[in-house]
Amino acid sequence: MVASSTKYVRITIQSSSHDQTLESWIRPILLKGHERPLTCLRYNRDGDLLFSCAKDHTPTLWFVDNGERLGTYRGHNGAVWCCDVSRDSSRLITGSADQTAKLWDVQSGEQLFTFKFGSPARFVDFSVGDHLAVITTDPFMERTSAIHVKRIAEDPQDQVGDSVLVINNPDGKKRINRAVWGLLNKTIVSAGEDAVIRIWDTETGTLLKESDEEVGHKKAITSLCKAADDSHFLTGSLDKTAKLWDMRTLTLIKSYTTVVPVNAVAMSPLLNHVMLGGGQDASAVTTTDHRAGKFEAKFYDTILEEEIGGVKGHFGPINALAFNPDGKSFSSGGEDGYVRLHHFDSNYFDIKI
Amino acid sequence: MEVLDIDARAAKLGIDWSQVNLDSIQLPPGQDFGIESDDEAVYHDDQSEFDTGFGNIIVVDHLPVVPMEKFEKLEGVVKKIYNQIGVIKENGLWMPVDPDTKMTLGYCFIEFNSPQEAQNAKEKSHGYKLDKSHIFAVNMFDDFDRLMNVKEEWEPPQARPYVPGENLQKWLTDEKARDQLVIRSGPDTEVFWNDARQKNPEPVHKRPYWTESYVQWSPLGTYLVTLHKQGAAVWGGADTFTRLMRYQHSMVKLVDFSPGEKYLVTYHSQEPSNPRDASKVEIKVFDVRTGRMMRDFKGSADEFSIGGPGGVAGASWPVFRWAGGKDDKYFAKLSKNTISVYETETFSLIDKKSMKVDNVVDICWSPTDSILSLFVPEQGGGNQPAKVALVSIPSKVELRQKNLFSVSDCKMYWQSSGEYLAVKVDRYTKTKKSTYSGFELFRIKERDIPIEVLELDNKNDKIIAFAWEPKGHRFAVIHGDQPRPDVSFYSMKTAQNTGRVSKLGTLKAKQANALFWSPTGKYIILAGLKGFNGQLEFFNVDELETMATAEHFMATDIEWDPTGRYVATAVTSVHEMENGFTIWSFNGNLLYRILKDHFFQLAWRPRPPSFLTAEKEEEIAKNLKKYSKKYEAEDQDVSLLLSEQDREKRKALNEEWEKWVMQWKSLHEEEKLARQSLRDGEVSDVEEDEYEAKEVEFEDVIDVTEEIVQESM
């Protein structure tokens, strides 16, 4: 259950002018703490802690520097789909297939509150200021997929379970996979199986914008990642593309095409790099050669939309990716149950575009 | 809609009617928007005919004219004749009688139960000799109107003014001497120029639902044939692809061109309703340019195959094999114990009869001459040896024959210029439990056609693949055991003696199971398809050295372009993963890669043979430096232009991105206070500082990581 180092992994980065290829060898730290496929990875703001969720029932906290396991959060009774940590790293919120979302004290691991829903909770996100949280729920039995906004009390004693706002997805049978806060908590951005990105007003719950069908994704959107300043965001889809959108206008800015369905996306806070992870459907893994799976984390140049490199290692599709807020390390979580923690070496930062 | 209506409507919609290219409009299949298409009127001729209800009636003419006394007797005779063919309906025979003379009129009407029976009766009894002076003339009742309307006087057909045709070979005059290729993916069929200098394909023509099954180039590249429910169509033209001709053949499944593109053979087979019956086969031969059907063949699948394992689903394609050369003079069909050779002047059998060859199982034409090679396996438990024979057509004279003993199977491989024939012979070992292989090599162009026997160094090796060098004297063999067989190269010449086979070399333990010679010879790709995951080795046979090794993971198809300059490798939709194709230079440089989901087919447009003489070609090859100078300069210009364009593009993209970033930064600044209040007054915007801090932190990291690298050393 302890983190262990594995053999060196080569990360090849080709500068997009094609005149230099850099190889840097990094020794990823392999975090073996989960028994089931990974679902979500989140760093805290300082970039020293990493939270991981998996289909086993226990979210786990790790030290980023050495991969040491700090502790686990026990209490969920189903796969944990997602988590988010407050800006001051004191509160953790998790959403689970056991039809609850839970609020935790990060330091003690104590359960502070349980939000109960009639269907699995798919995604959670703290607002700016951490006084609100958005939670999405799956379509289940007669219930449609919905977005719930909860007020998060300063003192856990005052916490109530009522929703401030509930937004039902227009096509309720299609799952909402991601819902995040837009600028200044005024909007919520949602995306899911119907391949449409929607921006909602958080005051009234009205639909403000929808992504253009022509340029938008063609298949289910699996992942969404915001820029550090919330100005733009990146979505990944099963249609084998990832797209970069302006948060205010929902204008498509960039599009990245890869060869496998995209399950996870991340943006480097330092360099103009985006990272895509994915792989063929987990159910087809056993029937094909491991090289066919393409379980690689791919690097793309944000501006030129060109693939510049990749990091291999997982032997199953990548389900989760996260950049450290300092931009100097990243972690990936796979269907294979491992988290791989990569620290870049200097070569990575020498790449000139 | 009247034409005027259409004009008015077009004007209202602001369409310049004269600018609309009607031929370019394609409706999705099955959707006609209520517009009656011209095409259908042509194609559905046979189906749209009104059923008059008289389809099961025939008219028999030239009966004897008899008085009433003999009426019943004649009726009896006619009934007897036609009852043998089909069931005449009750009161279905009517023989009219002249009311004045009380004599029959010499004809009668017969109604059958079904139109098929009527058709059959017409075919069988037309020309039936009742006696010397009464030969039946039988027609379908439905045909009568048409036949009656034939004018007595011959009118000369109107001569249509001559319209010069398009230059169908214009693609050969491309300034950059590029080649075209066609691909099918999803519903689209696209033709591209392979622009290797730009490292990109340049689109020529694209059409969704261009074909309903597959497309095929004619052997000289002039036409592209598409298959439809109603028949086949060929496309071509000077600048784009227009339809040149259609060939009506309902539910056509397969097509084949004669080597000189004069004729198109279309094939259709129908599964029998009764599973015990053989499936029905219909084959038509069309003249490509006029569209006229020259001959059709109908029958059960058995008549078009030798009943081997391939005969289950129908006949093995191509049923008709064309003799080599551009004349398109002969074609042959193999069926049980017979070889039928037809000539194209009259489209009938040579000498009006087939060749009887007991138990013949395979025939093969020389690619250049009208020589047919055939293989007959052992019979009578080995009492009668197997034989391979060469037969000259049309004389049907056996040029050469070789008897072979204890043979299990033979495969014949002609060299592309018809100089050599290699026969791979699988023989039983003494115990008859296993087989081993050897080659019989025929030198066709030499006097008496000498035969040489070649065995591999280790004669127990299994032969996995064999391929002649196009136009050359060498061949390559993959032999040995999977998964790492050996590849050997042989030449039909030795240094001293041009009449002896010699081995050039063997490459040990290669991951290959297929051979792809460059169309110009000299270079070969040793490929490991399917089980070998798409290993490619680009090999120079002159120098016997590997130029490059590469991999196109899971590649299913490899095709050289007709000039031997480029190779395409493709993953077709046998698998779901990574469908698409890759273009390589002949020496194994990856030029570009195109991914397409649901990728079905890739085919280079063939080129007709060069007009240059062999001597001239040799001279050019010798002085290649002189000729290539010009092209090298052009190449350099292109690459300069490309990098210039690339730089510009990057600059533009960067500027555009900068604009976004500037906008974001300023808006972020504006919202600073709002954000601060949301965070309970915390001065929170450290993000901006992080942009500044970036450089400093970055220095730190270099130190740390370099330590790690040293550790690892």
mmCIF file of C-alpha atoms in Angstrom, chain A residues 12 23 27 35 54 96 124 126 128 164 253 326:
data_model
loop_
_atom_site.group_PDB
_atom_site.id
_atom_site.type_symbol
_atom_site.label_atom_id
_atom_site.label_comp_id
_atom_site.label_asym_id
_atom_site.label_seq_id
_atom_site.Cartn_x
_atom_site.Cartn_y
_atom_site.Cartn_z
ATOM 1 C CA THR A 12 9.591 12.277 -25.426
ATOM 2 C CA GLU A 23 13.986 12.999 -24.209
ATOM 3 C CA ARG A 27 11.037 8.269 -12.558
ATOM 4 C CA GLU A 35 -7.954 -1.634 -5.568
ATOM 5 C CA ALA A 54 -11.499 5.348 -7.234
ATOM 6 C CA SER A 96 -20.324 8.829 -4.772
ATOM 7 C CA VAL A 124 -18.612 18.180 -7.296
ATOM 8 C CA PHE A 126 -16.440 24.337 -4.835
ATOM 9 C CA VAL A 128 -14.902 30.859 -5.570
ATOM 10 C CA VAL A 164 -30.204 26.651 -3.212
ATOM 11 C CA ILE A 253 -10.747 28.514 -29.552
ATOM 12 C CA ASP A 326 2.893 24.806 -9.794
#
